[in-house]
Amino acid sequence: MGCRRTDCLSKPLSGLFEKLGSLVGSCPLYFFVIPLVLTAALSGGFAFLKDREDNDFERQYTPKKGPSKATREFVKENFPYNDSMFSEERLYDRGNFASLIAVSTNNLNVLADPAFEEILRLNKKILNITVYDGTLGFDDLCAKANGECVSNVILDIVRSNESSITYPVHTYRSSPVFLGSALGGVHAVNNSLISAKAVKLFYYLDHRESKANASRLWLRGFKKLLSEELDKEHIDSIADVATTLYLYLLHRFDNVRNKVWVAVFGVLSAGLAVLSSFGLLLYIGVPFVITVANSPFLILGEKKKKHPRLRYMFQIIAVHQVTCCICTYNVFFSGIGLNNMFVMVSDWQHTNVKEPVSKRMAHSYKDAVMPITITALTDLLKFSIGTTSDFPSVQSFCLYTTISIIFCYIYTVTFFGAFLALNGRREASNRHWFTCMKIPTDHLDDRSKIHNICCVGGSYDEDTGAEKKQPASNFFKDYYGPFLIKPWVKGVVIFLYVVYLAASIYGCFHIQQGIELYDLAADNSHVTRFNKKDREYFSDYGPSVMVIVSDEFPYWVRLTRLRLESCMSSLKRLPFVDEDIYTSWLDTYISYAKENNLNIEHKYLFIQHLAPFWDSFPYFKQDVNFTGDSFHASRFFIQTINIANASQEIDMLKGLKTTLEGCRVKSMLVYNWNFIFYDQYDVVVKNTIKNVIVITAAMLLVSLLLIPDPLCSFWVACSITSVTVGVTGLMALWNIQLDSIFMIIFTVCIGFTVDFSAHMSYAFASSKKSCPNDRAVDALASLGYPILQGAFSTILGVSVLATSEFHTFRMFFKIFFLVVMVRTSKEAAMLTVVAIIIKYSYNSLNGDPQSEHTNQLHSRKVLDNAAVLDTLTLHLYQVFLIIFYAAMAAAGFHVSSCLFTDINISSKHPWMHQLNVGCSRKSRRSSGSNFPSIPPMAAVHAG
């Protein structure tokens, strides 16, 4: 007999799995011991963990080919550092520094005594920090300009003449100094400083490799001085997750049929898979990255200075290296393993308890392993595509996950199946689940009630020979299933589904993007307070931006200079640029020539007078790449203002690039080292959309091959798409933003939508019932309870994250919760209803003689009320599908093309390294100053 629909592949595979189940049931010890030995051998790879770690934040969490990285390479090549003339605004990378914010309490003036005296005392203590037994101090390690340390000039200015300070630019020692990044909460009248509520102090260190170790030690001294309670690891969530994953175990009270140990070894199987996959990849040298899914356990420290007028804030961020990442994979693969376990146990319970264990295992594998294979293949394809991501961290995560999925699948059908068979042998001999002693099946009248509860078990359904169904299973068969197939209930389900999708699509049009840096820290940590104060007091002035002429340019020609000046004027007229604060070597050179009556209108004369100009203004020599008689490149600086959030930062970057595109001077670039991190957001959107498409396509391909009904296969793929849209929209309504952390969590969580869609569809398509309604009830009776078990255990496992102090963990819980709830409700209601409707429609169109309902329609030509309602529901659903996919296309277009105009990206400082103290926007030094500028709020960055 020929194959029917797609039975050509699923039928022989089911037969193969049946033979495998029989083999596992006959020889369980081999399949139990071999995975344990393999795991023990592969776990040795963890000895190489330290060598494989790669936690450079920029390298791992920014696009490999981001446009700003290319611009940085150009800046690095054409404008190298001058170690003797340090300039903060001319940095092309993060730099090496520490930072501190002092905020006045009670809104007092922080520049007035005695608050200012307290700041001076603290600054003196910091400058006296030494390393190597006092042989090296700050003066030996600091970044220098003109032979002097780049210091906090604001302290000298206030100390010398507090009553006549101009803001934001003040002239000190005949040089203009920009104060916008040093003072916060400023009250000024006619550019005259009246008061300030906050002061930012900065301590730049020499970035050269020869002083790297000493600089790290100095930063540790800085940390020790300002904090007494550091290195407090927030790993309590790990213990909570590990504990709660076992709370679901006691779900059957029969002392023989109890599956407590089966559940334990189901979780253990997933853990062994993680250990084996990690160990294997560490053996072969694959980099180990602390994936952002839920990994940032931050080591935080804080000290509030006991002073009535001041509160000091600094931040120290480090990533807990191993435990958190293992926890991430354990939660994920425990979820996969639990779903597979529930399905296998459910099929085991439907077998005849009087049959040999090998035969029961054969029946279980025949029905259960096929949907498990479907989910494994789709997950495998999904994460395999993820290895092509633009983010190295995502590549590493997907590679580790792909190998882990393979091991999880293998261990499920071997290790877990073997233990299920061993447990079956115990049940066959009617032994107690805990003591393994034989116990009677029936209650004994001469024994106590406690004895009958604790020492009696092993009953089964004598009519079917299977284990007694639990009340929840009977509920789906006798109550929920018959209720769901009522025509009016189908209509209500479709209506509620339309409402759900309408709300979801509405949310898609209001999605925001980004994450605050302090969201990576605990809510009550000083890191959060620090960044909030930074945002509150120091958002008036944003980063200083390089404007680069990247090609040879005739600066001596007046006409071309006017074109360049017009371009710079266009940039300075932008709403987020301060027109009066900028740095231009060319404008200063022209003014210098006029003051000295020099002719610079010819190339020879223009070049001839450069040397004395650079002697007078040595900083500007760093802004021109000049060799021989050619200007290969030059740069200017503009000062951004009112950049209060990352949405404005992205708008600023887009505005700058758009303005340059309209300039008559070609080959111009804009750059600030923060732009490297802004590049990730465009890639995040593209990668997220690509992941959704890949997941859907992979599910459609695999389900078409393995589910014996193409219509059910198609609806499974549509189900994943609708869950994706639903979760995306609902997360926007729940204040979850789209960012690189979300991308990985979302990809992991959406993978769970595949599991029960495949299981339910396969059960519906494989049912031996002829009527679609009966098929639906049969599928619900078989898998309804495992669906609830999987959903409950999954939510229970991540529920402890709901109260976590870390935003990342709460986001993980929210996304996971939305995915599980939406998925479960869809599988238990919507997927079933639509499968019935599609099946009725398909049978009606093709005249399937197996359909009882179709036979009635064709033979009697009579439509009863139920048939009328089914037909109306079908037509309404068809109309709805057209509207849904049109709206979904519009939502997708909006997310992909309009996101960057309405987003609220809150990642003002998206970088983090192994040690950072203070993180803030970079600012600028005014033009022509021979005195080092006031640096912005900076960060301790060692190495």
XYZ file of C-alpha atoms in Angstrom, residues 84-607:
524
model
C 52.731 63.386 25.713
C 49.638 65.398 24.725
C 46.667 63.502 26.137
C 43.288 64.807 25.001
C 40.107 63.134 26.153
C 37.991 64.286 23.241
C 40.517 62.840 20.797
C 40.268 59.296 22.169
C 39.156 56.735 19.614
C 38.427 54.079 22.256
C 37.242 53.872 25.860
C 40.443 54.921 27.519
C 41.644 53.935 30.970
C 40.123 55.912 33.811
C 38.111 56.140 37.025
C 35.246 58.454 37.867
C 33.295 59.748 40.818
C 30.160 61.848 41.245
C 29.636 63.979 44.346
C 26.027 65.100 44.778
C 24.873 67.618 47.334
C 22.150 66.582 49.725
C 19.155 68.835 50.267
C 19.874 70.515 46.893
C 22.683 72.616 48.368
C 25.469 74.233 46.365
C 28.194 71.606 46.123
C 30.778 74.296 45.337
C 30.312 76.081 48.651
C 32.047 75.275 51.912
C 32.063 72.938 53.745
C 30.797 70.582 51.008
C 33.555 71.628 48.617
C 36.207 71.108 51.286
C 34.987 67.540 51.682
C 35.431 66.985 47.946
C 38.967 68.346 48.132
C 39.814 66.007 50.997
C 38.511 62.998 49.061
C 40.396 64.034 45.925
C 43.604 64.281 47.954
C 43.134 60.753 49.290
C 42.594 59.417 45.766
C 45.708 61.152 44.435
C 47.728 59.614 47.279
C 46.860 56.028 46.267
C 50.074 54.124 45.538
C 51.014 50.685 44.231
C 54.066 48.439 44.427
C 54.693 49.296 48.088
C 54.434 53.013 47.485
C 56.902 53.171 44.606
C 54.303 54.267 42.034
C 51.531 56.791 42.562
C 48.989 58.623 40.468
C 51.611 61.086 39.207
C 53.552 58.146 37.760
C 50.546 56.452 36.148
C 48.369 59.353 35.034
C 47.747 60.475 31.471
C 49.843 63.580 30.816
C 49.643 66.687 28.684
C 52.534 69.146 28.512
C 54.287 67.081 31.161
C 51.480 67.426 33.725
C 48.753 65.021 34.801
C 45.355 65.630 33.282
C 43.662 66.700 36.475
C 40.255 67.842 37.669
C 40.677 71.486 36.716
C 37.256 72.357 38.097
C 38.713 72.008 41.601
C 41.461 74.519 40.819
C 38.996 76.901 39.196
C 36.589 76.889 42.115
C 39.398 77.113 44.637
C 40.961 80.096 42.875
C 37.916 82.219 42.073
C 34.534 80.780 42.934
C 32.575 84.017 42.517
C 33.299 84.715 38.828
C 33.046 81.431 36.950
C 31.452 81.446 33.509
C 29.495 78.450 32.260
C 29.718 76.300 30.165
C 33.106 77.646 29.003
C 35.426 79.324 31.469
C 38.794 80.917 30.778
C 41.463 79.633 33.116
C 45.139 80.516 32.767
C 44.367 82.216 29.459
C 42.818 79.050 28.015
C 39.137 78.195 27.591
C 37.976 75.168 29.577
C 34.668 73.369 28.989
C 32.793 72.753 32.256
C 29.631 71.133 30.898
C 30.741 67.622 31.795
C 32.204 68.480 35.200
C 29.290 70.310 36.808
C 25.704 69.121 37.046
C 22.484 70.676 38.221
C 23.890 74.063 37.297
C 22.126 77.356 37.961
C 23.621 80.110 35.812
C 22.548 83.646 34.937
C 23.900 85.211 31.742
C 26.529 82.458 31.544
C 27.662 83.254 35.080
C 27.744 80.244 37.390
C 25.630 80.681 40.523
C 25.530 77.152 41.943
C 25.847 73.462 41.100
C 24.321 70.404 42.728
C 26.831 67.810 41.500
C 30.503 67.532 40.585
C 32.117 64.842 38.494
C 35.745 63.920 39.133
C 37.883 61.985 36.646
C 41.192 60.176 36.929
C 42.726 59.277 33.562
C 45.559 56.766 33.500
C 48.270 56.091 30.954
C 46.897 53.644 28.397
C 50.231 52.189 27.326
C 50.696 48.454 27.764
C 53.874 48.926 29.793
C 51.833 50.472 32.609
C 48.771 48.256 32.292
C 49.454 46.098 35.365
C 50.284 49.062 37.574
C 47.149 50.848 36.364
C 45.011 47.866 37.306
C 46.508 47.847 40.783
C 45.840 51.565 41.150
C 42.221 51.050 40.138
C 41.923 48.360 42.782
C 43.232 50.835 45.301
C 40.630 53.319 44.113
C 37.968 50.671 44.588
C 39.251 49.759 48.030
C 39.252 53.369 49.111
C 35.682 54.044 48.064
C 34.040 50.773 48.984
C 34.314 48.397 51.903
C 31.817 45.830 50.679
C 32.767 44.534 47.261
C 32.639 41.209 45.496
C 29.164 40.352 46.785
C 27.976 37.826 44.239
C 24.273 37.846 43.529
C 23.905 34.139 42.882
C 20.880 33.519 45.061
C 18.712 33.281 41.949
C 20.712 30.270 40.794
C 19.902 28.352 43.941
C 16.259 29.353 43.660
C 16.050 28.122 40.078
C 17.762 24.852 40.938
C 15.379 24.333 43.846
C 12.115 25.212 42.167
C 12.794 22.971 39.192
C 12.091 20.028 41.495
C 8.849 21.267 43.040
C 6.723 19.697 40.339
C 7.969 16.171 41.010
C 5.312 14.874 43.420
C 2.483 14.631 40.947
C 1.219 11.052 41.487
C 0.335 9.463 44.812
C 0.381 5.784 43.839
C 3.335 4.217 45.648
C 4.200 2.044 42.644
C 3.213 4.222 39.688
C 4.825 7.300 41.251
C 7.250 8.935 38.800
C 9.365 10.936 41.244
C 12.654 9.338 40.207
C 11.686 9.507 36.555
C 11.264 13.267 36.944
C 14.587 13.609 38.751
C 16.445 11.735 36.041
C 14.607 13.713 33.376
C 16.154 16.896 34.767
C 19.482 15.108 35.232
C 19.419 14.074 31.577
C 19.286 17.726 30.500
C 22.103 18.593 32.901
C 24.291 15.813 31.527
C 23.633 17.089 28.009
C 24.858 20.565 28.972
C 27.999 19.194 30.633
C 28.803 16.956 27.671
C 28.291 19.646 25.038
C 30.220 22.294 26.963
C 33.057 19.904 27.680
C 33.318 18.804 24.054
C 33.456 22.365 22.704
C 35.938 23.443 25.366
C 38.127 20.482 24.422
C 38.282 21.572 20.778
C 38.936 25.224 21.645
C 35.632 27.009 21.028
C 35.588 30.390 22.868
C 33.395 30.514 25.942
C 31.426 33.743 26.164
C 29.230 34.864 29.046
C 26.063 34.990 26.996
C 23.680 37.850 27.720
C 20.576 35.670 27.884
C 20.432 35.956 31.647
C 24.090 35.935 32.515
C 25.062 39.310 33.924
C 25.409 38.540 37.594
C 27.094 41.734 38.623
C 29.593 42.090 41.395
C 28.722 45.425 42.883
C 30.044 47.644 45.603
C 28.916 50.850 47.230
C 29.875 53.175 50.007
C 27.933 56.231 51.062
C 30.194 58.809 52.654
C 28.975 59.651 56.123
C 28.745 63.373 55.522
C 25.649 65.536 56.064
C 26.129 67.539 52.882
C 27.446 65.097 50.276
C 26.777 61.669 48.853
C 29.463 60.025 46.753
C 28.575 57.560 44.042
C 30.816 55.389 41.920
C 30.292 52.104 40.147
C 32.207 48.891 39.836
C 30.931 46.297 37.408
C 32.289 42.858 36.759
C 30.729 39.754 35.273
C 30.430 36.585 37.307
C 32.209 34.210 35.009
C 30.824 30.693 34.971
C 27.925 29.813 37.240
C 25.445 32.189 35.646
C 26.019 30.958 32.114
C 25.684 27.322 33.144
C 22.452 28.304 34.876
C 21.165 29.831 31.643
C 21.709 26.669 29.650
C 20.398 24.483 32.471
C 17.123 26.395 32.621
C 16.779 26.247 28.837
C 17.605 22.570 28.398
C 15.716 21.565 31.510
C 12.707 23.117 29.795
C 13.349 21.100 26.632
C 14.096 17.959 28.637
C 10.990 18.343 30.790
C 8.720 18.750 27.784
C 10.160 15.626 26.201
C 9.950 13.789 29.510
C 6.258 14.589 29.990
C 5.440 13.395 26.475
C 7.350 10.129 26.898
C 5.827 9.469 30.319
C 2.353 10.209 28.959
C 2.787 7.659 26.172
C 4.260 5.173 28.647
C 1.183 5.494 30.833
C -1.044 4.615 27.868
C 0.663 1.246 27.374
C -0.566 -2.022 28.895
C 1.061 -2.574 32.287
C 0.858 -6.369 31.828
C 3.021 -6.325 28.717
C 6.800 -6.793 28.952
C 8.828 -3.653 29.549
C 10.500 -3.941 26.150
C 7.121 -3.972 24.406
C 5.855 -1.039 26.472
C 9.003 0.899 25.581
C 8.504 0.062 21.907
C 4.964 1.462 21.976
C 6.124 4.550 23.878
C 8.983 5.293 21.487
C 6.779 4.743 18.458
C 4.376 7.497 19.527
C 6.628 9.854 21.513
C 10.014 10.011 19.806
C 8.676 11.302 16.480
C 7.361 14.631 17.887
C 10.490 14.856 20.041
C 12.523 14.458 16.857
C 10.519 17.202 15.177
C 11.206 19.666 17.989
C 14.889 18.705 18.132
C 15.334 19.200 14.384
C 13.610 22.580 14.370
C 15.628 23.777 17.370
C 18.775 22.480 15.726
C 18.086 24.309 12.467
C 17.127 27.482 14.293
C 20.277 27.720 16.382
C 22.487 26.562 13.536
C 21.392 29.620 11.578
C 22.188 31.694 14.672
C 25.853 30.802 14.306
C 25.918 33.177 11.307
C 24.928 36.164 13.467
C 26.838 39.440 13.335
C 27.387 39.227 17.098
C 30.207 36.899 18.242
C 28.406 36.394 21.565
C 25.316 35.169 19.724
C 27.464 32.932 17.539
C 29.037 31.351 20.603
C 25.683 30.945 22.331
C 24.084 29.318 19.287
C 27.028 26.991 18.719
C 26.977 25.777 22.315
C 23.194 25.500 22.153
C 23.241 23.548 18.885
C 25.615 20.935 20.265
C 23.647 20.839 23.520
C 20.415 20.148 21.615
C 22.075 17.179 19.926
C 23.227 15.757 23.252
C 19.865 16.517 24.863
C 18.076 14.536 22.149
C 20.511 11.626 22.342
C 20.373 11.459 26.132
C 16.576 11.653 26.122
C 16.176 8.557 23.949
C 19.032 6.689 25.652
C 19.749 7.736 29.232
C 16.248 8.887 30.174
C 14.599 6.097 28.194
C 16.826 3.570 29.941
C 15.833 4.851 33.351
C 12.173 4.813 32.295
C 12.645 1.129 31.429
C 14.378 0.413 34.744
C 11.569 2.174 36.538
C 9.142 0.080 34.476
C 10.771 -3.102 35.749
C 10.265 -1.862 39.305
C 6.613 -1.163 38.545
C 6.203 -4.582 36.905
C 7.295 -6.274 40.132
C 5.038 -3.926 42.124
C 7.831 -2.446 44.224
C 7.590 0.723 46.316
C 8.942 3.865 44.603
C 11.208 4.720 47.568
C 12.110 1.476 49.347
C 11.961 -0.788 46.254
C 10.253 -3.442 48.391
C 7.303 -5.398 47.065
C 3.982 -4.123 48.336
C 0.374 -5.341 47.965
C -1.890 -3.945 45.268
C -5.125 -3.822 47.277
C -5.855 -2.173 50.591
C -5.792 -4.518 53.564
C -8.655 -4.283 56.034
C -6.521 -5.401 58.951
C -3.947 -2.655 58.421
C -4.091 0.976 59.470
C -5.117 3.763 57.144
C -1.586 5.148 57.143
C -0.227 1.750 56.098
C -2.696 1.546 53.224
C -1.701 5.046 52.086
C 2.057 4.566 52.324
C 2.548 0.864 51.638
C -0.073 -0.091 49.041
C -0.035 0.631 45.314
C 0.176 -0.615 41.762
C -3.442 -0.380 40.682
C -4.331 0.053 37.012
C -7.314 0.266 34.700
C -8.408 -3.345 34.254
C -10.512 -2.499 31.191
C -7.664 -1.018 29.144
C -4.687 -2.494 30.949
C -3.105 0.969 31.143
C -2.303 3.006 34.205
C -5.247 4.749 35.744
C -5.781 8.124 34.232
C -5.336 11.047 36.528
C -8.251 13.435 37.100
C -6.628 16.049 34.870
C -6.480 13.608 31.943
C -10.137 12.677 32.427
C -10.965 16.364 32.540
C -9.606 16.893 29.026
C -11.338 13.789 27.666
C -14.722 14.068 29.361
C -15.204 17.789 29.871
C -12.806 20.173 28.165
C -12.580 18.383 24.812
C -16.348 17.952 24.282
C -16.890 21.544 25.389
C -14.265 22.917 23.002
C -15.744 21.210 19.925
C -19.133 22.874 20.358
C -19.677 25.157 17.352
C -20.445 28.271 19.389
C -17.333 27.695 21.510
C -15.253 27.549 18.337
C -16.657 30.912 17.335
C -15.817 32.386 20.743
C -12.273 30.994 20.529
C -11.789 32.555 17.095
C -13.135 35.871 18.390
C -10.813 35.846 21.411
C -7.933 34.979 19.117
C -8.752 38.000 16.961
C -8.792 40.208 20.071
C -5.448 38.772 21.182
C -3.848 39.424 17.807
C -5.349 42.911 17.580
C -3.790 43.811 20.930
C -0.514 42.220 19.857
C -0.350 44.062 16.547
C -1.168 47.290 18.370
C 1.769 46.603 20.668
C 4.069 45.969 17.694
C 3.481 49.550 16.570
C 4.583 50.804 19.987
C 7.683 48.692 20.465
C 10.732 50.418 21.884
C 14.360 49.475 21.666
C 17.295 49.568 24.020
C 18.427 49.017 27.574
C 19.845 51.276 30.238
C 23.344 50.369 31.338
C 22.229 50.343 34.948
C 19.563 47.781 34.034
C 22.428 45.283 34.129
C 22.915 46.069 37.819
C 20.737 45.381 40.828
C 17.888 47.810 41.390
C 19.160 48.907 44.779
C 22.837 49.004 43.827
C 24.822 52.197 43.671
C 25.373 51.516 39.953
C 21.719 52.240 39.337
C 21.791 55.298 41.563
C 24.984 56.498 39.928
C 23.623 56.355 36.407
C 20.328 57.896 37.399
C 22.181 60.806 38.971
C 24.336 61.051 35.887
C 21.218 61.201 33.739
C 19.593 63.684 36.109
C 22.479 66.139 36.418
C 24.733 65.661 33.386
C 22.449 65.253 30.381
C 22.643 68.860 29.149
C 25.808 68.101 27.201
C 26.373 64.961 25.187
C 29.484 63.497 23.573
C 31.984 65.457 21.561
C 31.791 64.230 17.965
C 34.647 64.111 15.471
C 33.829 65.444 12.001
C 36.430 63.929 9.697
C 37.496 64.887 6.189
C 38.706 61.483 5.096
C 40.367 62.384 1.808
C 42.847 64.912 0.478
C 41.387 68.409 0.515
C 42.722 71.791 -0.762
C 42.331 73.804 2.438
C 44.216 76.751 0.927
C 41.547 77.336 -1.744
C 38.987 79.840 -0.477
C 36.065 78.361 -2.458
C 36.584 74.854 -1.136
C 37.057 76.236 2.367
C 33.691 77.958 2.053
C 32.111 74.654 1.072
C 33.643 73.002 4.120
C 32.542 75.901 6.311
C 29.007 75.599 4.925
C 28.993 71.913 5.794
C 30.196 72.583 9.332
C 27.573 75.313 9.712
C 24.873 72.851 8.678
C 26.057 70.473 11.375
C 26.159 73.204 14.019
C 22.623 74.290 13.169
C 21.242 70.891 14.106
C 18.997 71.065 17.204
C 21.218 68.745 19.222
C 24.488 70.608 18.521
C 25.763 73.658 20.426
C 26.584 76.175 17.734
C 28.964 78.137 19.939
C 31.122 75.271 21.196
C 33.304 73.555 18.663
C 36.949 72.814 17.912
C 38.424 73.616 14.500
C 42.101 73.645 13.723
C 41.325 75.325 10.392
C 39.355 78.220 11.900
C 42.063 78.729 14.499
C 44.730 78.639 11.780
C 42.878 81.246 9.722
C 42.558 83.487 12.802
C 46.229 82.922 13.568
C 47.164 83.954 10.013
C 45.086 87.121 10.211
C 46.574 88.121 13.566
C 50.084 87.639 12.193
C 49.378 89.069 8.700
C 50.206 85.760 7.010
C 49.148 84.805 3.498
C 47.756 81.263 3.383
C 45.908 81.443 0.057
C 48.497 79.390 -1.785
C 49.470 75.808 -1.132
C 53.151 76.523 -0.503
C 52.425 79.374 1.917
C 49.632 77.463 3.632
C 52.001 74.582 4.360
